[in-house]
């Protein structure tokens, strides 16, 4: 280990940043998160730094720079953007005995700036001794997904109540208390936005000396996104990390399950078209049963749990059983499919109305009711539309609308096996056959406000 990690006390101490451009502004943003007094040494300031000076958040010294400029500092950043000038300023700062960081010149650095995960007062610093900063940022990204955004606030509440706990509880009970706070319902409650309730739970536990004696199960309906591991939300990852048991769908990428706790139970409840080994009633019943056993349950659904995912039936079962639940939204397949073809779900001047529809209907003999919504300026995203393609073509042809509609097809959006195609209504069935597209797929039917001739069809 060539460098020694250490957290410096910054309250009331002086940090000097030499430079007035973007590099200096980057370091200033970082130090503004602390309680240090910041001095900028520069002849001119970029607009961001000038605004900070105008509002009194930083001090600006325009005069000649001497070793005295760097005296009595906790840290010095040299960030002018000019390597030669940076080297000269480094010498002046070292003459004053300062601890110096020179941007992009590790050989001149006494201190290296780590990648930081900030949940103040919880702070995680990641360093690679300057050898692999990209790796440090990747590690930071993973840690950002593991630590909920409000974790620092919970740590602050615990800090304010430590003296109260010390007065009422012995050493072992205090350890058990904080273990319960950070590994159980208090942290869950706080992460969901219940700061006040979390604080009351801690205070009650301290005053009564009882905590963690009862287990209350809960359920989170989590959207896994369209399939790619990196398209699940941070909150979704957090719920996977907390889960005791996970019930997951057929289309959920197995790599997403790797984000869960290693010891979490995983139960496949997938339903293939025409082959329902896990009917909806059975799924709802096992979720309720697991929660009644005090388990934290995740019902992991592809896409968004609120879009064609039968989430309402599961929520009704949980409500009837008086089991608390949470809905964690996910990236729905239409969003992923639109992004996959470099497009947008709505476009000013082209499409100002968006409809989510399903190709599956209760009555297979009737045309889908959503077809009546197609009019100029409308885009319909048809989920599970491949099986209904023939019916869609027949209706649009009979109604005379077919010539106005552009069709985009996206199958397995955001996955390695993704397939995309563009065609007209007249060639939709042939295109599906030629490309071998099957569900899961999204069909986009767009009636532009200002139609343009397709350059080519397939």
Tab-separated table of C-alpha atoms in Angstrom:
chain	number	residue	atom	x	y	z
A	1	UNK	CA	0.000	0.000	0.000
A	2	UNK	CA	1.745	3.129	-1.281
A	3	UNK	CA	-0.923	5.535	-0.026
A	4	UNK	CA	-2.630	5.639	3.336
A	5	UNK	CA	-6.365	6.385	3.363
A	6	UNK	CA	-7.446	8.894	5.991
A	7	UNK	CA	-10.376	11.267	6.582
A	8	UNK	CA	-9.280	14.820	7.364
A	9	UNK	CA	-11.140	17.116	9.762
A	10	UNK	CA	-12.224	20.074	7.580
A	11	UNK	CA	-14.413	22.242	9.809
A	12	UNK	CA	-12.942	25.739	9.945
A	13	UNK	CA	-9.794	24.747	8.043
A	14	UNK	CA	-8.535	26.441	4.903
A	15	UNK	CA	-8.371	24.842	1.448
A	16	UNK	CA	-6.659	26.718	-1.387
A	17	UNK	CA	-7.454	26.061	-5.046
A	18	UNK	CA	-5.072	27.606	-7.581
A	19	UNK	CA	-6.907	28.164	-10.863
A	20	UNK	CA	-10.091	29.813	-12.035
A	21	UNK	CA	-11.368	27.506	-14.782
A	22	UNK	CA	-13.318	24.266	-15.067
A	23	UNK	CA	-10.655	22.102	-13.364
A	24	UNK	CA	-10.682	24.429	-10.369
A	25	UNK	CA	-14.491	24.458	-10.360
A	26	UNK	CA	-14.542	20.655	-10.218
A	27	UNK	CA	-12.366	20.646	-7.101
A	28	UNK	CA	-14.404	23.473	-5.606
A	29	UNK	CA	-17.638	21.476	-6.011
A	30	UNK	CA	-15.996	18.646	-4.095
A	31	UNK	CA	-14.731	20.770	-1.188
A	32	UNK	CA	-18.011	22.670	-0.926
A	33	UNK	CA	-19.489	19.457	0.459
A	34	UNK	CA	-17.259	19.924	3.524
A	35	UNK	CA	-17.131	22.684	6.143
A	36	UNK	CA	-13.780	24.029	4.953
A	37	UNK	CA	-13.096	27.684	4.059
A	38	UNK	CA	-12.184	27.857	0.352
A	39	UNK	CA	-9.777	30.343	-1.203
A	40	UNK	CA	-9.382	30.610	-4.979
A	41	UNK	CA	-6.116	31.973	-6.402
A	42	UNK	CA	-6.711	33.234	-9.963
A	43	UNK	CA	-6.717	36.356	-12.095
A	44	UNK	CA	-10.137	35.479	-13.558
A	45	UNK	CA	-13.010	33.195	-12.548
A	46	UNK	CA	-15.307	31.152	-14.749
A	47	UNK	CA	-19.035	31.946	-14.316
A	48	UNK	CA	-19.632	29.143	-11.803
A	49	UNK	CA	-16.812	30.255	-9.507
A	50	UNK	CA	-17.742	33.912	-9.973
A	51	UNK	CA	-21.265	33.143	-8.772
A	52	UNK	CA	-19.913	31.277	-5.726
A	53	UNK	CA	-17.754	34.286	-4.903
A	54	UNK	CA	-20.648	36.700	-5.367
A	55	UNK	CA	-22.763	34.711	-2.902
A	56	UNK	CA	-19.951	34.630	-0.344
A	57	UNK	CA	-19.302	30.888	-0.482
A	58	UNK	CA	-15.645	31.222	-1.517
A	59	UNK	CA	-12.853	33.780	-1.089
A	60	UNK	CA	-11.078	35.091	-4.212
A	61	UNK	CA	-7.503	36.391	-4.190
A	62	UNK	CA	-6.357	38.036	-7.432
A	63	UNK	CA	-2.893	39.262	-6.483
A	64	UNK	CA	0.571	37.769	-6.898
A	65	UNK	CA	0.897	34.183	-5.702
A	66	UNK	CA	3.689	33.538	-3.184
A	67	UNK	CA	4.464	30.754	-0.717
A	68	UNK	CA	2.458	32.723	1.853
A	69	UNK	CA	-0.616	32.189	-0.319
A	70	UNK	CA	-0.476	28.503	0.629
A	71	UNK	CA	0.375	28.880	4.313
A	72	UNK	CA	-1.822	27.426	7.050
A	73	UNK	CA	-3.826	25.155	4.758
A	74	UNK	CA	-5.319	21.719	5.240
A	75	UNK	CA	-5.019	20.995	1.528
A	76	UNK	CA	-3.991	22.684	-1.711
A	77	UNK	CA	-5.316	21.905	-5.189
A	78	UNK	CA	-3.370	23.156	-8.185
A	79	UNK	CA	-5.717	23.194	-11.166
A	80	UNK	CA	-4.917	25.886	-13.734
A	81	UNK	CA	-5.044	23.549	-16.743
A	82	UNK	CA	-1.493	24.527	-17.760
A	83	UNK	CA	1.066	21.814	-16.850
A	84	UNK	CA	4.001	24.261	-16.671
A	85	UNK	CA	2.145	26.753	-14.496
A	86	UNK	CA	0.863	23.924	-12.314
A	87	UNK	CA	4.443	22.748	-11.735
A	88	UNK	CA	5.544	26.247	-10.698
A	89	UNK	CA	2.619	26.642	-8.300
A	90	UNK	CA	3.377	23.202	-6.869
A	91	UNK	CA	6.869	24.390	-5.930
A	92	UNK	CA	5.502	27.499	-4.217
A	93	UNK	CA	2.977	25.442	-2.253
A	94	UNK	CA	5.630	22.944	-1.162
A	95	UNK	CA	7.841	25.818	-0.019
A	96	UNK	CA	4.993	26.720	2.345
A	97	UNK	CA	4.872	23.115	3.604
A	98	UNK	CA	1.418	22.433	2.157
A	99	UNK	CA	-0.130	19.080	1.280
A	100	UNK	CA	-0.713	19.372	-2.466
A	101	UNK	CA	-2.810	17.737	-5.164
A	102	UNK	CA	-1.935	18.713	-8.752
A	103	UNK	CA	-4.682	17.771	-11.177
A	104	UNK	CA	-3.656	15.106	-13.716
A	105	UNK	CA	-0.039	15.050	-12.478
A	106	UNK	CA	0.142	12.168	-9.959
A	107	UNK	CA	3.927	12.499	-9.623
A	108	UNK	CA	3.382	15.926	-8.056
A	109	UNK	CA	0.639	14.809	-5.682
A	110	UNK	CA	1.061	14.357	-1.931
A	111	UNK	CA	-2.635	13.424	-1.798
A	112	UNK	CA	-4.800	11.716	-4.413
A	113	UNK	CA	-8.508	12.471	-4.809
A	114	UNK	CA	-10.545	9.274	-4.430
A	115	UNK	CA	-13.857	8.378	-5.996
A	116	UNK	CA	-16.421	9.206	-3.334
A	117	UNK	CA	-19.787	7.731	-2.412
A	118	UNK	CA	-21.399	10.486	-0.371
A	119	UNK	CA	-24.114	9.617	2.125
A	120	UNK	CA	-22.839	12.145	4.628
A	121	UNK	CA	-22.013	11.478	7.415
A	122	UNK	CA	-21.467	8.072	5.810
A	123	UNK	CA	-18.691	8.537	3.251
A	124	UNK	CA	-16.951	5.837	1.231
A	125	UNK	CA	-13.697	6.674	-0.562
A	126	UNK	CA	-12.272	4.418	-3.292
A	127	UNK	CA	-8.709	4.782	-4.524
A	128	UNK	CA	-6.382	2.871	-6.838
A	129	UNK	CA	-3.233	4.914	-6.097
A	130	UNK	CA	-3.711	6.607	-9.451
A	131	UNK	CA	-3.266	3.397	-11.422
A	132	UNK	CA	-6.859	2.722	-12.519
A	133	UNK	CA	-9.269	5.637	-11.961
A	134	UNK	CA	-11.837	4.077	-14.315
A	135	UNK	CA	-11.958	1.001	-12.061
A	136	UNK	CA	-12.453	3.233	-9.019
A	137	UNK	CA	-15.447	4.858	-10.727
A	138	UNK	CA	-16.900	1.441	-11.577
A	139	UNK	CA	-16.620	0.380	-7.936
A	140	UNK	CA	-18.231	3.674	-6.917
A	141	UNK	CA	-21.148	2.980	-9.271
A	142	UNK	CA	-21.737	-0.437	-7.714
A	143	UNK	CA	-21.626	0.989	-4.199
A	144	UNK	CA	-24.084	3.721	-5.203
A	145	UNK	CA	-26.589	0.980	-6.027
A	146	UNK	CA	-26.076	-0.758	-2.677
A	147	UNK	CA	-26.409	2.248	-0.371
A	148	UNK	CA	-29.819	3.921	-0.368
A	149	UNK	CA	-29.788	7.688	-0.967
A	150	UNK	CA	-31.181	8.491	2.511
A	151	UNK	CA	-28.742	6.311	4.449
A	152	UNK	CA	-26.751	9.302	5.690
A	153	UNK	CA	-29.867	10.837	7.226
A	154	UNK	CA	-30.520	7.612	9.144
A	155	UNK	CA	-26.917	7.607	10.382
A	156	UNK	CA	-27.398	11.199	11.564
A	157	UNK	CA	-30.534	10.214	13.511
A	158	UNK	CA	-28.579	7.383	15.133
A	159	UNK	CA	-25.799	9.816	16.028
A	160	UNK	CA	-28.219	12.182	17.726
A	161	UNK	CA	-29.711	9.342	19.760
A	162	UNK	CA	-26.462	7.658	20.831
A	163	UNK	CA	-26.292	9.494	24.154
A	164	UNK	CA	-29.911	8.635	24.880
A	165	UNK	CA	-29.175	4.955	24.183
A	166	UNK	CA	-26.035	5.061	26.360
A	167	UNK	CA	-28.081	6.324	29.333
A	168	UNK	CA	-30.710	3.593	29.110
A	169	UNK	CA	-29.031	0.512	27.638
A	170	UNK	CA	-25.984	-1.557	28.496
A	171	UNK	CA	-23.142	-2.161	26.002
A	172	UNK	CA	-24.518	-5.419	24.616
A	173	UNK	CA	-28.060	-4.050	24.267
A	174	UNK	CA	-26.681	-0.999	22.481
A	175	UNK	CA	-24.897	-3.196	19.942
A	176	UNK	CA	-28.075	-5.191	19.418
A	177	UNK	CA	-30.080	-1.980	19.061
A	178	UNK	CA	-27.919	-0.528	16.293
A	179	UNK	CA	-27.734	-3.882	14.549
A	180	UNK	CA	-31.534	-3.929	14.564
A	181	UNK	CA	-31.716	-0.319	13.353
A	182	UNK	CA	-29.461	-0.833	10.356
A	183	UNK	CA	-30.573	-4.349	9.392
A	184	UNK	CA	-34.316	-4.357	9.881
A	185	UNK	CA	-37.599	-2.505	9.696
A	186	UNK	CA	-36.184	0.847	10.829
A	187	UNK	CA	-33.850	1.060	7.854
A	188	UNK	CA	-36.580	-0.229	5.530
A	189	UNK	CA	-39.012	2.387	6.828
A	190	UNK	CA	-36.483	5.180	6.487
A	191	UNK	CA	-35.458	4.118	2.963
A	192	UNK	CA	-39.089	4.349	1.879
A	193	UNK	CA	-39.318	7.968	3.017
A	194	UNK	CA	-40.570	7.418	6.571
A	195	UNK	CA	-37.899	9.450	8.385
A	196	UNK	CA	-40.201	10.524	11.206
A	197	UNK	CA	-41.531	7.015	11.784
A	198	UNK	CA	-38.008	5.573	11.750
A	199	UNK	CA	-36.890	8.059	14.420
A	200	UNK	CA	-39.929	7.227	16.568
A	201	UNK	CA	-39.186	3.499	16.232
A	202	UNK	CA	-35.612	4.022	17.483
A	203	UNK	CA	-36.722	6.213	20.388
A	204	UNK	CA	-39.365	3.697	21.424
A	205	UNK	CA	-36.859	0.852	21.239
A	206	UNK	CA	-34.397	2.795	23.430
A	207	UNK	CA	-37.047	3.718	25.985
A	208	UNK	CA	-38.605	0.240	26.232
A	209	UNK	CA	-35.481	-1.846	25.699
A	210	UNK	CA	-37.412	-4.078	23.309
A	211	UNK	CA	-36.620	-4.353	19.617
A	212	UNK	CA	-36.425	-7.000	16.982
A	213	UNK	CA	-38.757	-9.297	18.907
A	214	UNK	CA	-41.517	-9.343	16.334
A	215	UNK	CA	-41.150	-9.919	12.629
A	216	UNK	CA	-43.510	-8.204	10.256
A	217	UNK	CA	-43.421	-9.457	6.694
A	218	UNK	CA	-43.676	-7.104	3.748
A	219	UNK	CA	-43.807	-7.326	-0.027
A	220	UNK	CA	-42.172	-5.190	-2.699
A	221	UNK	CA	-43.446	-5.481	-6.266
A	222	UNK	CA	-40.252	-4.616	-8.133
A	223	UNK	CA	-39.886	-3.776	-11.796
A	224	UNK	CA	-36.799	-5.508	-13.155
A	225	UNK	CA	-36.788	-3.404	-16.307
A	226	UNK	CA	-36.823	-4.806	-19.837
A	227	UNK	CA	-34.151	-7.397	-19.171
A	228	UNK	CA	-30.685	-5.837	-19.167
A	229	UNK	CA	-29.064	-5.997	-15.734
A	230	UNK	CA	-28.079	-2.336	-15.709
A	231	UNK	CA	-31.603	-1.056	-16.409
A	232	UNK	CA	-33.084	-1.997	-13.038
A	233	UNK	CA	-33.488	0.997	-10.716
A	234	UNK	CA	-31.319	1.642	-7.657
A	235	UNK	CA	-34.349	1.132	-5.431
A	236	UNK	CA	-35.027	-2.177	-7.141
A	237	UNK	CA	-31.483	-3.334	-6.367
A	238	UNK	CA	-31.897	-2.234	-2.750
A	239	UNK	CA	-35.049	-4.307	-2.369
A	240	UNK	CA	-33.272	-7.333	-3.836
A	241	UNK	CA	-30.491	-6.824	-1.303
A	242	UNK	CA	-33.058	-6.817	1.523
A	243	UNK	CA	-35.204	-9.735	0.341
A	244	UNK	CA	-35.525	-13.071	2.106
A	245	UNK	CA	-37.367	-14.614	-0.842
A	246	UNK	CA	-37.752	-13.542	-4.479
A	247	UNK	CA	-40.521	-14.693	-6.791
A	248	UNK	CA	-39.465	-13.913	-10.355
A	249	UNK	CA	-40.975	-14.036	-13.842
A	250	UNK	CA	-39.954	-15.935	-16.952
A	251	UNK	CA	-38.470	-12.915	-18.755
A	252	UNK	CA	-36.288	-11.684	-15.877
A	253	UNK	CA	-32.595	-11.834	-16.794
A	254	UNK	CA	-30.778	-14.327	-14.502
A	255	UNK	CA	-27.994	-11.753	-14.066
A	256	UNK	CA	-30.439	-9.481	-12.244
A	257	UNK	CA	-30.909	-12.170	-9.617
A	258	UNK	CA	-27.161	-11.985	-8.946
A	259	UNK	CA	-27.808	-8.538	-7.463
A	260	UNK	CA	-29.783	-10.132	-4.635
A	261	UNK	CA	-28.455	-11.334	-1.300
A	262	UNK	CA	-26.586	-14.573	-1.770
A	263	UNK	CA	-28.734	-16.390	0.779
A	264	UNK	CA	-32.078	-15.105	-0.523
A	265	UNK	CA	-34.447	-17.839	-1.686
A	266	UNK	CA	-35.296	-17.618	-5.396
A	267	UNK	CA	-38.568	-19.072	-6.687
A	268	UNK	CA	-39.412	-19.168	-10.382
A	269	UNK	CA	-43.093	-18.419	-11.028
A	270	UNK	CA	-42.902	-17.797	-14.777
A	271	UNK	CA	-45.860	-18.222	-17.069
A	272	UNK	CA	-45.173	-19.098	-20.695
A	273	UNK	CA	-47.902	-18.296	-23.244
A	274	UNK	CA	-50.418	-21.117	-23.224
A	275	UNK	CA	-48.579	-22.946	-20.430
A	276	UNK	CA	-49.566	-21.566	-17.033
A	277	UNK	CA	-47.866	-23.841	-14.515
A	278	UNK	CA	-48.112	-20.928	-12.074
A	279	UNK	CA	-51.612	-19.444	-12.381
A	280	UNK	CA	-52.071	-15.972	-10.946
A	281	UNK	CA	-54.078	-17.124	-7.922
A	282	UNK	CA	-51.283	-19.483	-6.909
A	283	UNK	CA	-48.662	-16.736	-7.225
A	284	UNK	CA	-50.731	-14.370	-5.091
A	285	UNK	CA	-51.226	-17.051	-2.458
A	286	UNK	CA	-47.524	-17.933	-2.085
A	287	UNK	CA	-46.586	-14.260	-1.781
A	288	UNK	CA	-49.135	-13.767	0.992
A	289	UNK	CA	-47.999	-16.958	2.722
A	290	UNK	CA	-44.319	-15.943	2.710
A	291	UNK	CA	-45.103	-12.491	4.085
A	292	UNK	CA	-47.211	-14.006	6.876
A	293	UNK	CA	-44.111	-15.962	7.910
A	294	UNK	CA	-42.374	-12.628	8.543
A	295	UNK	CA	-40.284	-12.706	5.377
A	296	UNK	CA	-39.348	-9.728	3.270
A	297	UNK	CA	-40.676	-10.676	-0.133
A	298	UNK	CA	-39.785	-9.333	-3.553
A	299	UNK	CA	-42.113	-10.033	-6.432
A	300	UNK	CA	-39.764	-9.373	-9.366
A	301	UNK	CA	-41.558	-8.551	-12.591
A	302	UNK	CA	-40.153	-7.848	-16.020
A	303	UNK	CA	-40.530	-4.221	-17.079
A	304	UNK	CA	-42.732	-2.133	-14.806
A	305	UNK	CA	-45.078	-3.855	-12.313
A	306	UNK	CA	-47.817	-1.405	-13.230
A	307	UNK	CA	-47.827	-2.082	-16.981
A	308	UNK	CA	-49.515	-5.305	-18.130
A	309	UNK	CA	-48.040	-7.231	-15.215
A	310	UNK	CA	-51.189	-8.203	-13.277
A	311	UNK	CA	-49.898	-6.350	-10.272
A	312	UNK	CA	-53.376	-5.266	-9.209
A	313	UNK	CA	-54.419	-8.858	-8.492
A	314	UNK	CA	-51.399	-9.376	-6.241
A	315	UNK	CA	-51.946	-6.074	-4.442
A	316	UNK	CA	-55.594	-6.962	-3.851
A	317	UNK	CA	-54.525	-10.253	-2.238
A	318	UNK	CA	-51.992	-8.445	-0.021
A	319	UNK	CA	-54.530	-5.810	0.982
A	320	UNK	CA	-57.083	-8.476	1.892
A	321	UNK	CA	-54.443	-10.166	4.073
A	322	UNK	CA	-53.472	-6.810	5.698
A	323	UNK	CA	-49.853	-7.165	4.523
A	324	UNK	CA	-47.875	-3.975	3.811
A	325	UNK	CA	-46.581	-3.649	0.273
A	326	UNK	CA	-44.569	-1.283	-1.878
A	327	UNK	CA	-44.510	-0.808	-5.644
A	328	UNK	CA	-41.052	-0.125	-7.094
A	329	UNK	CA	-41.416	1.129	-10.672
A	330	UNK	CA	-39.193	-0.159	-13.440
A	331	UNK	CA	-38.216	0.785	-16.982
A	332	UNK	CA	-41.115	-0.454	-19.064
A	333	UNK	CA	-40.437	-2.352	-22.280
A	334	UNK	CA	-41.817	0.393	-24.519
A	335	UNK	CA	-39.261	2.878	-23.175
A	336	UNK	CA	-36.448	0.391	-23.681
A	337	UNK	CA	-37.623	-0.532	-27.167
A	338	UNK	CA	-37.943	3.092	-28.267
A	339	UNK	CA	-34.442	3.864	-26.994
A	340	UNK	CA	-33.110	0.756	-28.742
A	341	UNK	CA	-34.062	2.166	-32.144
A	342	UNK	CA	-32.790	5.640	-31.315
A	343	UNK	CA	-36.251	7.099	-31.005
A	344	UNK	CA	-38.587	8.711	-28.507
A	345	UNK	CA	-42.042	7.739	-27.324
A	346	UNK	CA	-43.334	11.252	-27.951
A	347	UNK	CA	-41.981	13.793	-30.416
A	348	UNK	CA	-43.052	17.396	-30.759
A	349	UNK	CA	-44.640	17.981	-34.136
A	350	UNK	CA	-44.919	14.269	-34.871
A	351	UNK	CA	-46.496	12.449	-31.950
A	352	UNK	CA	-48.190	14.124	-28.985
A	353	UNK	CA	-50.325	11.203	-27.796
A	354	UNK	CA	-48.956	7.923	-26.460
A	355	UNK	CA	-51.033	4.800	-25.845
A	356	UNK	CA	-49.870	1.621	-24.120
A	357	UNK	CA	-51.865	-1.365	-25.318
A	358	UNK	CA	-51.720	-5.138	-25.274
A	359	UNK	CA	-52.076	-7.513	-28.176
A	360	UNK	CA	-53.815	-10.013	-25.923
A	361	UNK	CA	-57.501	-9.458	-25.256
A	362	UNK	CA	-60.120	-11.181	-23.142
A	363	UNK	CA	-62.151	-12.036	-26.257
A	364	UNK	CA	-59.841	-13.404	-28.976
A	365	UNK	CA	-62.586	-13.017	-31.597
A	366	UNK	CA	-62.874	-9.243	-31.249
A	367	UNK	CA	-60.557	-6.612	-32.654
A	368	UNK	CA	-58.560	-4.822	-29.953
A	369	UNK	CA	-60.492	-1.827	-28.597
A	370	UNK	CA	-57.409	0.390	-28.611
A	371	UNK	CA	-57.381	0.469	-32.424
A	372	UNK	CA	-60.051	3.161	-32.223
A	373	UNK	CA	-57.523	5.486	-30.530
A	374	UNK	CA	-55.311	5.695	-33.634
A	375	UNK	CA	-55.484	9.168	-35.143
A	376	UNK	CA	-52.956	11.739	-36.391
A	377	UNK	CA	-50.294	12.484	-33.759
A	378	UNK	CA	-50.769	9.157	-31.964
A	379	UNK	CA	-48.277	6.384	-31.254
A	380	UNK	CA	-49.498	3.071	-29.870
A	381	UNK	CA	-46.994	0.759	-28.184
A	382	UNK	CA	-48.436	-2.727	-28.484
A	383	UNK	CA	-47.095	-5.165	-25.907
A	384	UNK	CA	-47.241	-8.852	-26.840
A	385	UNK	CA	-48.476	-7.763	-30.248
A	386	UNK	CA	-46.951	-10.408	-32.494
A	387	UNK	CA	-49.801	-12.838	-32.001
A	388	UNK	CA	-52.337	-10.123	-32.811
A	389	UNK	CA	-50.484	-8.806	-35.873
A	390	UNK	CA	-52.850	-10.377	-38.418
A	391	UNK	CA	-55.899	-8.926	-36.668
A	392	UNK	CA	-54.225	-5.502	-36.495
A	393	UNK	CA	-53.444	-5.576	-40.222
A	394	UNK	CA	-56.991	-6.634	-41.109
A	395	UNK	CA	-58.559	-3.848	-39.047
A	396	UNK	CA	-56.270	-1.072	-40.278
A	397	UNK	CA	-56.664	-2.190	-43.889
A	398	UNK	CA	-60.446	-2.366	-43.649
A	399	UNK	CA	-60.657	1.049	-41.975
A	400	UNK	CA	-58.440	2.695	-44.587
A	401	UNK	CA	-55.908	3.749	-41.924
A	402	UNK	CA	-53.106	1.418	-43.017
A	403	UNK	CA	-51.547	3.877	-45.476
A	404	UNK	CA	-51.025	6.459	-42.708
A	405	UNK	CA	-49.332	4.183	-40.163
A	406	UNK	CA	-45.589	3.647	-39.711
A	407	UNK	CA	-44.606	0.426	-37.958
A	408	UNK	CA	-41.490	-0.236	-35.855
A	409	UNK	CA	-40.778	-3.678	-34.407
A	410	UNK	CA	-38.455	-4.321	-31.477
A	411	UNK	CA	-37.980	-7.801	-30.030
A	412	UNK	CA	-35.860	-8.615	-26.949
A	413	UNK	CA	-35.179	-4.909	-26.395
A	414	UNK	CA	-31.810	-4.032	-24.833
A	415	UNK	CA	-30.607	-7.652	-24.930
A	416	UNK	CA	-27.831	-9.181	-27.054
A	417	UNK	CA	-30.428	-11.007	-29.165
A	418	UNK	CA	-32.354	-7.791	-29.909
A	419	UNK	CA	-34.089	-7.598	-33.314
A	420	UNK	CA	-35.431	-4.394	-34.859
A	421	UNK	CA	-37.283	-3.712	-38.096
A	422	UNK	CA	-39.294	-0.980	-39.764
A	423	UNK	CA	-42.110	-1.567	-42.201
A	424	UNK	CA	-45.582	-0.553	-43.321
A	425	UNK	CA	-48.837	-2.112	-42.217
A	426	UNK	CA	-49.058	-3.888	-45.591
A	427	UNK	CA	-45.701	-5.603	-45.064
A	428	UNK	CA	-45.978	-6.227	-41.308
A	429	UNK	CA	-46.789	-9.942	-41.497
A	430	UNK	CA	-44.081	-10.616	-44.073
A	431	UNK	CA	-41.548	-8.682	-41.997
A	432	UNK	CA	-42.357	-10.681	-38.873
A	433	UNK	CA	-41.889	-13.900	-40.818
A	434	UNK	CA	-38.644	-12.791	-42.491
A	435	UNK	CA	-37.031	-11.575	-39.265
A	436	UNK	CA	-38.267	-14.487	-37.153
A	437	UNK	CA	-39.617	-12.083	-34.521
A	438	UNK	CA	-41.625	-13.581	-31.683
A	439	UNK	CA	-42.645	-12.342	-28.261
A	440	UNK	CA	-41.390	-10.636	-26.187
A	441	UNK	CA	-41.733	-7.839	-28.703
A	442	UNK	CA	-43.154	-4.348	-28.962
A	443	UNK	CA	-44.947	-3.077	-32.045
A	444	UNK	CA	-45.003	0.707	-32.440
A	445	UNK	CA	-47.837	1.948	-34.617
A	446	UNK	CA	-47.377	5.644	-35.364
A	447	UNK	CA	-49.715	7.960	-37.237
A	448	UNK	CA	-47.524	11.070	-37.624
A	449	UNK	CA	-49.006	14.546	-37.547
A	450	UNK	CA	-46.985	15.253	-40.687
A	451	UNK	CA	-46.521	11.928	-42.562
A	452	UNK	CA	-43.314	11.346	-44.504
A	453	UNK	CA	-42.602	8.676	-47.066
A	454	UNK	CA	-40.581	5.770	-45.658
A	455	UNK	CA	-37.171	5.590	-47.290
A	456	UNK	CA	-37.426	1.808	-47.501
A	457	UNK	CA	-39.537	-1.019	-46.218
A	458	UNK	CA	-38.589	-4.536	-45.315
